[in-house]
Amino acid sequence: MKSILITGGAGFIGSNFVPYFAAKYPDYFLVNLDLLTYAGDLANLREMAGVKNYAFVKGDIGDAALVSALFARYDFDGVIHFAAESHVDNSIANPRAFVETNVLGAFTLLDAARAHWRGEKRRFHHISTDEVYGSLGATGLFTEATPYAPNSPYSASKAASDMLARAFHHTYGIDATISNCSNNYGPKQHAEKLIPTIIRKALSGENIPLYGDGKNVRDWLYVLDHCRAIDLIFHRGAAGETYNIGGKNERTNLEIVAAICAVLDERRPRAVSYKEQITFVADRPGHDRRYAIDATKLATRLGWQAQESFDTGIVKTVEWYLAASGGECSIQLPRPSGRG
Ligand SMILES: NC(=O)c1ccc[n+]([C@@H]2O[C@H](COP(=O)([O-])OP(=O)(O)OC[C@H]3O[C@@H](n4cnc5c(N)ncnc54)[C@H](O)[C@@H]3O)[C@@H](O)[C@H]2O)c1
């Protein structure tokens, strides 16, 4: 039985990935290391209760003694690294936490892999974001050759961790792969992020806040399509390579809000459309204008294709939040958000 360390498995993407991966690979033993920060929630992993090939460990990826002890105890055959501080707005308010977790935490994991694997070819997959590439103009796509130009403390910290993964491959022979993905959407996302915020505000009759003119463009990917891409890269990606992941679903934030309001108008009709609640608020400092991903390398080399269209994915997503909230979103949110 192979043992795999998954970090950040109680967060949004990790908690979609863990049940998918455990079901697909019943002969793997998964160890989920998560600090359960405000962004992690074991309720996201209820379906893992009683699953035999799974263990949860509460702890910090930056705790070198803990990480080393886990490597020694489980003799990991691979690492899939999700854990991060992930919210751009928070990185503007408190950048230190982003450097500590995203940079030093990634370093701690890579260094443990270096010490324990001693040159053996075991896969370390590092999950990153398209935000490392900066902002696009009206045209063009991010490819794996696009120079890094991070604009927020979040994207800068992710860029630094990508570089560490790359350097540990070239310097120490760690069998590292990196993926840079566009904005994810789907079940289990934290209440602070754009889509849960829109749904909650719409249902509670509050203003739906949109940064600036609402025309910032993101390339949206259904979270399970991201999970399937990570699975492919972890198993079949080439060592030292980076793969971009994106769904070719460019939408302005205004279009995202309109799509959600249209689903709500149908599922929870009211006298006036939910769109009437849209309110434009002061833009985020340094707000990147447009992200769009060219995922040709992943498609041609590993055969990945997104399975969910935006139109079906957004309906599934809204329905999940409606079911989770019993129709009245009760999750609290401190401020408006612009990141997936
Ligand atoms: N959400 C997106 O749209 C998106 C897009 C591209 C890439 N990513 C990347 O995917 C990964 C997961 O993103 P997400 O949206 O699921 O994030 P999230 O904020 O929902 O979850 C992060 C998880 O990491 C855990 N964590 C935070 N600090 C930790 C620490 N020091 N030690 C251990 N665990 C810690 C949290 O408790 C939480 O469970 C991140 O690396 C992020 O940069 C996210």
mmCIF file of N, CA and C and ligand atoms in Angstrom, residues 7-14 33-41 59-62 81-87 101 127-130 154 158 180-185 189-190 192-193 226 339-340, ligand 1:
data_model
loop_
_atom_site.group_PDB
_atom_site.id
_atom_site.type_symbol
_atom_site.label_atom_id
_atom_site.label_comp_id
_atom_site.label_asym_id
_atom_site.label_seq_id
_atom_site.Cartn_x
_atom_site.Cartn_y
_atom_site.Cartn_z
ATOM 1 N N THR A 7 -1.611 17.796 2.045
ATOM 2 C CA THR A 7 -1.676 18.923 2.986
ATOM 3 C C THR A 7 -2.867 19.803 2.628
ATOM 4 N N GLY A 8 -3.479 20.405 3.649
ATOM 5 C CA GLY A 8 -4.592 21.327 3.391
ATOM 6 C C GLY A 8 -5.846 20.640 2.895
ATOM 7 N N GLY A 9 -6.024 19.372 3.295
ATOM 8 C CA GLY A 9 -7.163 18.593 2.796
ATOM 9 C C GLY A 9 -8.499 18.963 3.409
ATOM 10 N N ALA A 10 -8.504 19.900 4.379
ATOM 11 C CA ALA A 10 -9.788 20.321 4.961
ATOM 12 C C ALA A 10 -10.271 21.642 4.361
ATOM 13 N N GLY A 11 -9.509 22.180 3.411
ATOM 14 C CA GLY A 11 -9.918 23.417 2.744
ATOM 15 C C GLY A 11 -10.827 23.117 1.559
ATOM 16 N N PHE A 12 -11.053 24.111 0.766
ATOM 17 C CA PHE A 12 -12.004 23.998 -0.353
ATOM 18 C C PHE A 12 -11.588 22.912 -1.350
ATOM 19 N N ILE A 13 -10.443 23.098 -1.996
ATOM 20 C CA ILE A 13 -10.063 22.151 -3.057
ATOM 21 C C ILE A 13 -9.640 20.816 -2.435
ATOM 22 N N GLY A 14 -8.869 20.887 -1.337
ATOM 23 C CA GLY A 14 -8.409 19.659 -0.693
ATOM 24 C C GLY A 14 -9.549 18.760 -0.257
ATOM 25 N N LEU A 33 -2.711 16.351 6.403
ATOM 26 C CA LEU A 33 -2.128 17.259 7.407
ATOM 27 C C LEU A 33 -2.716 18.648 7.195
ATOM 28 N N ASP A 34 -3.455 19.125 8.179
ATOM 29 C CA ASP A 34 -4.124 20.430 8.032
ATOM 30 C C ASP A 34 -4.158 21.092 9.408
ATOM 31 N N LEU A 35 -3.854 22.381 9.415
ATOM 32 C CA LEU A 35 -3.825 23.135 10.679
ATOM 33 C C LEU A 35 -5.223 23.526 11.138
ATOM 34 N N LEU A 36 -6.207 23.361 10.272
ATOM 35 C CA LEU A 36 -7.580 23.816 10.568
ATOM 36 C C LEU A 36 -7.555 25.288 10.970
ATOM 37 N N THR A 37 -7.017 26.110 10.081
ATOM 38 C CA THR A 37 -7.126 27.556 10.254
ATOM 39 C C THR A 37 -8.598 27.918 10.047
ATOM 40 N N TYR A 38 -8.889 29.212 10.048
ATOM 41 C CA TYR A 38 -10.281 29.633 9.799
ATOM 42 C C TYR A 38 -10.798 29.041 8.481
ATOM 43 N N ALA A 39 -9.890 28.705 7.537
ATOM 44 C CA ALA A 39 -10.307 28.251 6.203
ATOM 45 C C ALA A 39 -10.525 26.738 6.125
ATOM 46 N N GLY A 40 -10.073 26.007 7.148
ATOM 47 C CA GLY A 40 -10.218 24.554 7.120
ATOM 48 C C GLY A 40 -11.370 24.116 7.997
ATOM 49 N N ASP A 41 -12.083 23.098 7.569
ATOM 50 C CA ASP A 41 -13.260 22.669 8.329
ATOM 51 C C ASP A 41 -13.433 21.158 8.143
ATOM 52 N N GLY A 59 -2.097 19.871 12.250
ATOM 53 C CA GLY A 59 -0.763 20.422 12.469
ATOM 54 C C GLY A 59 -0.367 21.381 11.374
ATOM 55 N N ASP A 60 0.764 22.029 11.621
ATOM 56 C CA ASP A 60 1.248 23.112 10.761
ATOM 57 C C ASP A 60 2.294 22.559 9.789
ATOM 58 N N ILE A 61 2.135 22.864 8.513
ATOM 59 C CA ILE A 61 3.135 22.400 7.542
ATOM 60 C C ILE A 61 4.503 23.055 7.797
ATOM 61 N N GLY A 62 4.518 24.153 8.559
ATOM 62 C CA GLY A 62 5.781 24.817 8.874
ATOM 63 C C GLY A 62 6.456 24.254 10.112
ATOM 64 N N HIS A 81 0.512 18.812 -2.272
ATOM 65 C CA HIS A 81 0.576 19.955 -1.349
ATOM 66 C C HIS A 81 -0.424 21.066 -1.728
ATOM 67 N N PHE A 82 -1.536 21.101 -0.972
ATOM 68 C CA PHE A 82 -2.554 22.143 -1.162
ATOM 69 C C PHE A 82 -2.432 23.269 -0.133
ATOM 70 N N ALA A 83 -1.991 22.960 1.090
ATOM 71 C CA ALA A 83 -2.163 23.893 2.218
ATOM 72 C C ALA A 83 -1.575 25.265 1.900
ATOM 73 N N ALA A 84 -2.362 26.285 2.185
ATOM 74 C CA ALA A 84 -1.907 27.652 1.929
ATOM 75 C C ALA A 84 -2.849 28.623 2.606
ATOM 76 N N GLU A 85 -2.352 29.829 2.806
ATOM 77 C CA GLU A 85 -3.238 30.973 3.004
ATOM 78 C C GLU A 85 -3.635 31.378 1.592
ATOM 79 N N SER A 86 -4.939 31.475 1.328
ATOM 80 C CA SER A 86 -5.368 31.538 -0.081
ATOM 81 C C SER A 86 -6.173 32.782 -0.454
ATOM 82 N N HIS A 87 -6.427 33.675 0.508
ATOM 83 C CA HIS A 87 -7.345 34.764 0.179
ATOM 84 C C HIS A 87 -6.592 36.074 -0.047
ATOM 85 N N THR A 101 3.236 30.562 5.852
ATOM 86 C CA THR A 101 2.644 29.286 5.428
ATOM 87 C C THR A 101 3.027 28.934 3.990
ATOM 88 N N ILE A 127 0.773 22.511 -5.594
ATOM 89 C CA ILE A 127 -0.396 23.134 -6.230
ATOM 90 C C ILE A 127 -0.297 24.645 -6.134
ATOM 91 N N SER A 128 -0.383 25.303 -7.295
ATOM 92 C CA SER A 128 -0.258 26.757 -7.303
ATOM 93 C C SER A 128 -1.337 27.383 -8.178
ATOM 94 N N THR A 129 -1.163 28.649 -8.427
ATOM 95 C CA THR A 129 -2.220 29.476 -9.000
ATOM 96 C C THR A 129 -1.742 30.195 -10.256
ATOM 97 N N ASP A 130 -2.698 30.547 -11.115
ATOM 98 C CA ASP A 130 -2.363 31.353 -12.297
ATOM 99 C C ASP A 130 -1.999 32.792 -11.906
ATOM 100 N N TYR A 154 -0.257 37.510 -1.783
ATOM 101 C CA TYR A 154 -0.639 36.104 -1.992
ATOM 102 C C TYR A 154 0.095 35.520 -3.188
ATOM 103 N N LYS A 158 2.983 32.537 -3.439
ATOM 104 C CA LYS A 158 2.824 31.305 -4.232
ATOM 105 C C LYS A 158 3.963 31.203 -5.268
ATOM 106 N N ASN A 180 -0.380 25.250 -12.065
ATOM 107 C CA ASN A 180 -0.887 26.610 -11.870
ATOM 108 C C ASN A 180 -2.300 26.662 -12.436
ATOM 109 N N CYS A 181 -3.247 26.797 -11.538
ATOM 110 C CA CYS A 181 -4.657 26.666 -11.942
ATOM 111 C C CYS A 181 -5.380 28.008 -11.849
ATOM 112 N N SER A 182 -6.411 28.112 -12.656
ATOM 113 C CA SER A 182 -7.270 29.295 -12.634
ATOM 114 C C SER A 182 -8.259 29.215 -11.464
ATOM 115 N N ASN A 183 -9.164 30.183 -11.374
ATOM 116 C CA ASN A 183 -10.132 30.231 -10.272
ATOM 117 C C ASN A 183 -11.020 28.995 -10.252
ATOM 118 N N ASN A 184 -11.112 28.383 -9.077
ATOM 119 C CA ASN A 184 -11.992 27.219 -8.912
ATOM 120 C C ASN A 184 -13.340 27.660 -8.358
ATOM 121 N N TYR A 185 -14.371 26.898 -8.682
ATOM 122 C CA TYR A 185 -15.672 27.098 -8.043
ATOM 123 C C TYR A 185 -16.295 25.727 -7.822
ATOM 124 N N GLN A 189 -16.596 25.712 -0.715
ATOM 125 C CA GLN A 189 -15.675 26.852 -0.694
ATOM 126 C C GLN A 189 -15.973 27.735 0.518
ATOM 127 N N HIS A 190 -14.910 28.340 1.055
ATOM 128 C CA HIS A 190 -15.096 29.161 2.259
ATOM 129 C C HIS A 190 -16.004 30.363 1.971
ATOM 130 N N GLU A 192 -15.857 33.355 2.584
ATOM 131 C CA GLU A 192 -15.268 34.649 2.241
ATOM 132 C C GLU A 192 -15.102 34.842 0.736
ATOM 133 N N LYS A 193 -15.161 33.745 -0.047
ATOM 134 C CA LYS A 193 -14.828 33.838 -1.462
ATOM 135 C C LYS A 193 -16.024 34.324 -2.289
ATOM 136 N N HIS A 226 -10.335 20.332 -11.541
ATOM 137 C CA HIS A 226 -8.993 20.595 -10.994
ATOM 138 C C HIS A 226 -8.462 19.322 -10.314
ATOM 139 N N ARG A 339 -11.606 36.885 -5.114
ATOM 140 C CA ARG A 339 -10.913 35.670 -5.540
ATOM 141 C C ARG A 339 -11.876 34.514 -5.493
ATOM 142 N N GLY A 340 -11.683 33.609 -6.458
ATOM 143 C CA GLY A 340 -12.547 32.449 -6.589
ATOM 144 C C GLY A 340 -12.910 31.898 -5.283
HETATM 145 N N1 LIG B 1 -9.296 28.389 -4.770
HETATM 146 C C1 LIG B 1 -8.810 28.632 -5.973
HETATM 147 O O1 LIG B 1 -9.518 29.138 -6.852
HETATM 148 C C2 LIG B 1 -7.381 28.245 -6.304
HETATM 149 C C3 LIG B 1 -6.950 28.359 -7.621
HETATM 150 C C4 LIG B 1 -5.645 27.968 -7.930
HETATM 151 C C5 LIG B 1 -4.807 27.462 -6.960
HETATM 152 N N2 LIG B 1 -5.253 27.375 -5.671
HETATM 153 C C6 LIG B 1 -4.332 26.805 -4.668
HETATM 154 O O2 LIG B 1 -4.921 25.581 -4.222
HETATM 155 C C7 LIG B 1 -4.574 25.347 -2.857
HETATM 156 C C8 LIG B 1 -5.828 25.142 -2.040
HETATM 157 O O3 LIG B 1 -6.652 26.314 -2.176
HETATM 158 P P1 LIG B 1 -8.071 26.385 -1.440
HETATM 159 O O4 LIG B 1 -8.883 27.362 -2.175
HETATM 160 O O5 LIG B 1 -8.583 25.019 -1.199
HETATM 161 O O6 LIG B 1 -7.623 27.051 -0.055
HETATM 162 P P2 LIG B 1 -8.421 27.110 1.325
HETATM 163 O O7 LIG B 1 -8.037 28.415 1.941
HETATM 164 O O8 LIG B 1 -9.862 26.805 1.131
HETATM 165 O O9 LIG B 1 -7.807 25.904 2.174
HETATM 166 C C9 LIG B 1 -6.489 25.958 2.677
HETATM 167 C C10 LIG B 1 -6.334 24.816 3.670
HETATM 168 O O10 LIG B 1 -4.983 24.844 4.132
HETATM 169 C C11 LIG B 1 -4.991 24.742 5.561
HETATM 170 N N3 LIG B 1 -3.802 25.442 6.078
HETATM 171 C C12 LIG B 1 -3.557 26.782 6.045
HETATM 172 N N4 LIG B 1 -2.375 27.037 6.629
HETATM 173 C C13 LIG B 1 -1.865 25.843 7.025
HETATM 174 C C14 LIG B 1 -0.673 25.458 7.675
HETATM 175 N N5 LIG B 1 0.245 26.350 8.045
HETATM 176 N N6 LIG B 1 -0.468 24.146 7.914
HETATM 177 C C15 LIG B 1 -1.389 23.229 7.546
HETATM 178 N N7 LIG B 1 -2.547 23.529 6.940
HETATM 179 C C16 LIG B 1 -2.785 24.826 6.683
HETATM 180 C C17 LIG B 1 -6.280 25.400 5.996
HETATM 181 O O11 LIG B 1 -6.686 24.973 7.285
HETATM 182 C C18 LIG B 1 -7.229 24.949 4.897
HETATM 183 O O12 LIG B 1 -7.814 23.707 5.200
HETATM 184 C C19 LIG B 1 -3.749 26.567 -2.415
HETATM 185 O O13 LIG B 1 -2.390 26.223 -2.500
HETATM 186 C C20 LIG B 1 -4.100 27.639 -3.432
HETATM 187 O O14 LIG B 1 -3.046 28.551 -3.599
HETATM 188 C C21 LIG B 1 -6.520 27.755 -5.317
#
